[in-house]
JSON list of C-alpha atoms in Angstrom, two decimals:
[
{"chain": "K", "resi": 1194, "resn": "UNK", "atom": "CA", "xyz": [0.00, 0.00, 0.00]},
{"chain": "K", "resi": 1195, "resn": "UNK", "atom": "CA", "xyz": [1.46, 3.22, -1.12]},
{"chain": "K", "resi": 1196, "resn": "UNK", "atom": "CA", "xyz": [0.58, 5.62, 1.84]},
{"chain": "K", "resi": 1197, "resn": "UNK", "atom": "CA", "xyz": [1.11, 9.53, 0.74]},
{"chain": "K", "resi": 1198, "resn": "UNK", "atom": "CA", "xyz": [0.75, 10.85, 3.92]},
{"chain": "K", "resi": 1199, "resn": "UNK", "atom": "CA", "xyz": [0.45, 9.84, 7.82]},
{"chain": "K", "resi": 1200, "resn": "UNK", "atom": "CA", "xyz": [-0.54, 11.67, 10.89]},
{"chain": "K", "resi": 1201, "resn": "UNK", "atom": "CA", "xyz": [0.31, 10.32, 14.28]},
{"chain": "K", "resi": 1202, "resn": "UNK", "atom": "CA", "xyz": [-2.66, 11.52, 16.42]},
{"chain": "K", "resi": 1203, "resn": "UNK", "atom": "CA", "xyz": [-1.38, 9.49, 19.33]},
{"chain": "K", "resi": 1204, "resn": "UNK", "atom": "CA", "xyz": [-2.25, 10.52, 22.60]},
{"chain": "K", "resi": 1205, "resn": "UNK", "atom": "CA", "xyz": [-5.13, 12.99, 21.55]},
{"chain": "K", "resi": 1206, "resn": "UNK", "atom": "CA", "xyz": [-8.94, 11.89, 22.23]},
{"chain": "K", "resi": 1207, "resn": "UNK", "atom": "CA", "xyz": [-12.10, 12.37, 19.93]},
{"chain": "K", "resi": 1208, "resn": "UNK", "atom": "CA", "xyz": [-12.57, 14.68, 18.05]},
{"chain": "K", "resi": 1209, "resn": "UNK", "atom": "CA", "xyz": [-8.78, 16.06, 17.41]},
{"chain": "K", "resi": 1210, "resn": "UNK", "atom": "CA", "xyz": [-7.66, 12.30, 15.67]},
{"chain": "K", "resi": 1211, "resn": "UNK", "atom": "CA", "xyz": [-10.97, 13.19, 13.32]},
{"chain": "K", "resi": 1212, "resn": "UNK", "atom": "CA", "xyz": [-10.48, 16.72, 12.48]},
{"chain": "K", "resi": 1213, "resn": "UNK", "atom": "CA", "xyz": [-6.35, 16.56, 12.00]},
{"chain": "K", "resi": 1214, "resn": "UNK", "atom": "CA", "xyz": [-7.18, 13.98, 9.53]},
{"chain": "K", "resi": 1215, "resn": "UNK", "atom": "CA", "xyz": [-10.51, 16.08, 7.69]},
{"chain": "K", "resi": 1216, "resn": "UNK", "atom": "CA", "xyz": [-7.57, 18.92, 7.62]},
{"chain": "K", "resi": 1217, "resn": "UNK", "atom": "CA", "xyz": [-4.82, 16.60, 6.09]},
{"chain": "K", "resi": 1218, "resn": "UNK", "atom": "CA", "xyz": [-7.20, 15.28, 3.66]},
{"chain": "K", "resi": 1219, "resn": "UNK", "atom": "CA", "xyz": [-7.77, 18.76, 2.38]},
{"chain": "K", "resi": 1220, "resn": "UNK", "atom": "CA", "xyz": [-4.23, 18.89, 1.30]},
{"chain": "K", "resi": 1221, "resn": "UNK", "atom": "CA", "xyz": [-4.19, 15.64, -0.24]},
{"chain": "K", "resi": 1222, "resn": "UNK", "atom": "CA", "xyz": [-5.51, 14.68, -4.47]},
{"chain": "K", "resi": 1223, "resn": "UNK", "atom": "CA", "xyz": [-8.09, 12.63, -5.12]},
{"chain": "K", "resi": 1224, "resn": "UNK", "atom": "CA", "xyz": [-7.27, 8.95, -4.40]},
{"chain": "K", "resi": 1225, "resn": "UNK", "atom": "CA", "xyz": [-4.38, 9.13, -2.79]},
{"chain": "K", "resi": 1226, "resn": "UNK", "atom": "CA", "xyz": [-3.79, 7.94, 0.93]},
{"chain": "K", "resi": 1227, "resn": "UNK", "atom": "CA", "xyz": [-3.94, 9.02, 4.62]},
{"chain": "K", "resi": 1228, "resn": "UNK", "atom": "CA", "xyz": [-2.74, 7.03, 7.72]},
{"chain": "K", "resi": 1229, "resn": "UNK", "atom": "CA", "xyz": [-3.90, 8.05, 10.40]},
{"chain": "K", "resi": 1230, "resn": "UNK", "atom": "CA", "xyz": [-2.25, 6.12, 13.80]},
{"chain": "K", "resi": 1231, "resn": "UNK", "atom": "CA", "xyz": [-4.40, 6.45, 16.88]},
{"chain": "K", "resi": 1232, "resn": "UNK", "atom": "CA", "xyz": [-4.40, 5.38, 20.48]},
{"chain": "K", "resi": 1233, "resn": "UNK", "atom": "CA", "xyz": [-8.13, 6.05, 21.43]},
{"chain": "K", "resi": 1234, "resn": "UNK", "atom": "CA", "xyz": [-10.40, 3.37, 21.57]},
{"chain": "K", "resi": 1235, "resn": "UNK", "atom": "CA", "xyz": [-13.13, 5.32, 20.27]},
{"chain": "K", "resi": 1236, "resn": "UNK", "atom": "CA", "xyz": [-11.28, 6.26, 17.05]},
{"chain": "K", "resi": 1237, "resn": "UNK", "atom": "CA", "xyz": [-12.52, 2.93, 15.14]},
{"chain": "K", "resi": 1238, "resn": "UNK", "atom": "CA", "xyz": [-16.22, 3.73, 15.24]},
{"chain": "K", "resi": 1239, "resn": "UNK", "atom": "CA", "xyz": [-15.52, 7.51, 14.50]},
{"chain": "K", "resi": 1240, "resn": "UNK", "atom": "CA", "xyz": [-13.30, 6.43, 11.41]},
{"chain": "K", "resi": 1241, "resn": "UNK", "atom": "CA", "xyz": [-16.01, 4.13, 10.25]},
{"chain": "K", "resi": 1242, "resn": "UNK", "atom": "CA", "xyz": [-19.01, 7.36, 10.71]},
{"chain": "K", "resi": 1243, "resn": "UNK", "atom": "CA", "xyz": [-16.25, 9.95, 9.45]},
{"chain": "K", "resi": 1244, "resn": "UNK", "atom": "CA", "xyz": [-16.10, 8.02, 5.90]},
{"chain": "K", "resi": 1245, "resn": "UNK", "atom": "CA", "xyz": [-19.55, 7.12, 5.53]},
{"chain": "K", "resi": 1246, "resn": "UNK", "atom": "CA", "xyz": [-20.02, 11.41, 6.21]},
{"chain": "K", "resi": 1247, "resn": "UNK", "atom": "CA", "xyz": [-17.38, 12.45, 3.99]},
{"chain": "K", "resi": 1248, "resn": "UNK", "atom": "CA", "xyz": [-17.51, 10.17, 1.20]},
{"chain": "K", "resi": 1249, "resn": "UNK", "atom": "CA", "xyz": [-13.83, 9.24, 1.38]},
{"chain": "K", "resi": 1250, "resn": "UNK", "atom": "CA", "xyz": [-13.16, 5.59, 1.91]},
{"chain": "K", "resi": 1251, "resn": "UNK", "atom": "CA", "xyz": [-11.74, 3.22, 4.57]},
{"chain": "K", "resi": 1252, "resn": "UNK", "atom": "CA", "xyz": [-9.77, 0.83, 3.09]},
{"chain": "K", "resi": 1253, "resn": "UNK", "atom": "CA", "xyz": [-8.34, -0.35, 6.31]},
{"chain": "K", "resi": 1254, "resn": "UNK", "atom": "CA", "xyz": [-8.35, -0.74, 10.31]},
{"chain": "K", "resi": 1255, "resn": "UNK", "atom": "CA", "xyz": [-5.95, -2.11, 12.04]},
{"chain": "K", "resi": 1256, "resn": "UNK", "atom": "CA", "xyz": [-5.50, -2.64, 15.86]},
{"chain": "K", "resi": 1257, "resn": "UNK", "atom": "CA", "xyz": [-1.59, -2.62, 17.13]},
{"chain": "K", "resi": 1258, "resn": "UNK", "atom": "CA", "xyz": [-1.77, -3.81, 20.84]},
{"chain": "K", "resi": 1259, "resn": "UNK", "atom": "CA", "xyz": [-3.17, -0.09, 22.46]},
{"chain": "K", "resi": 1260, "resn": "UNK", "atom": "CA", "xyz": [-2.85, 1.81, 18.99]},
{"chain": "K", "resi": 1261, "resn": "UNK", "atom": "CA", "xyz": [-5.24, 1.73, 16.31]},
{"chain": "K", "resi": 1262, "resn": "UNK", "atom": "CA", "xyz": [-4.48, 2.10, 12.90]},
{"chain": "K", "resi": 1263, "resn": "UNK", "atom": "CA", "xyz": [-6.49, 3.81, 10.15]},
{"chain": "K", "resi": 1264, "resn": "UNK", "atom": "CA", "xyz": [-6.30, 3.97, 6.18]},
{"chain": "K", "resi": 1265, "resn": "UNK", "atom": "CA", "xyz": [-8.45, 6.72, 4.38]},
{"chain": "K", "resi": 1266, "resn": "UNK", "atom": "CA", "xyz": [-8.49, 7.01, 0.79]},
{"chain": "K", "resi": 1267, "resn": "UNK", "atom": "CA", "xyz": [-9.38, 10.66, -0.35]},
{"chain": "K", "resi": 1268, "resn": "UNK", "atom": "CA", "xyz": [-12.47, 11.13, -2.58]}
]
């Protein structure tokens, strides 16, 4: 997976993992990549409702013993 661009959003609780991402995304052409590395628990669901808002899409979640891992793909 070719990743263009990856935010590490550790330590930060909802919504600042969400809206450092909505920012990067911004920045970022059509189709190309965002990881986004987490270490709130709540970040998975909000990831999931964040895409289905936005239109850009999830292609992946991944949990990494207390960090969670997600893959956006900008519409």
């Amino acid at each position: 997976m070719d990743i263009h661009k990856e935010l590490d959003t550790r330590g930060l609780n909802c919504p600042l993992p969400i809206l450092k991402a909505k920012k990067a995304l911004t920045e970022m052409h059509s189709g190309e990549l965002l990881k986004v590395v987490a270490t709130d628990p709540g970040s998975i669901r909000d990831f999931q409702a964040f895409a289905k808002q936005t239109g850009n899409e999830l292609v992946e979640q991944q949990t990494l013993d207390k960090e969670f891992v997600h893959v956006l793909r900008r519409r």
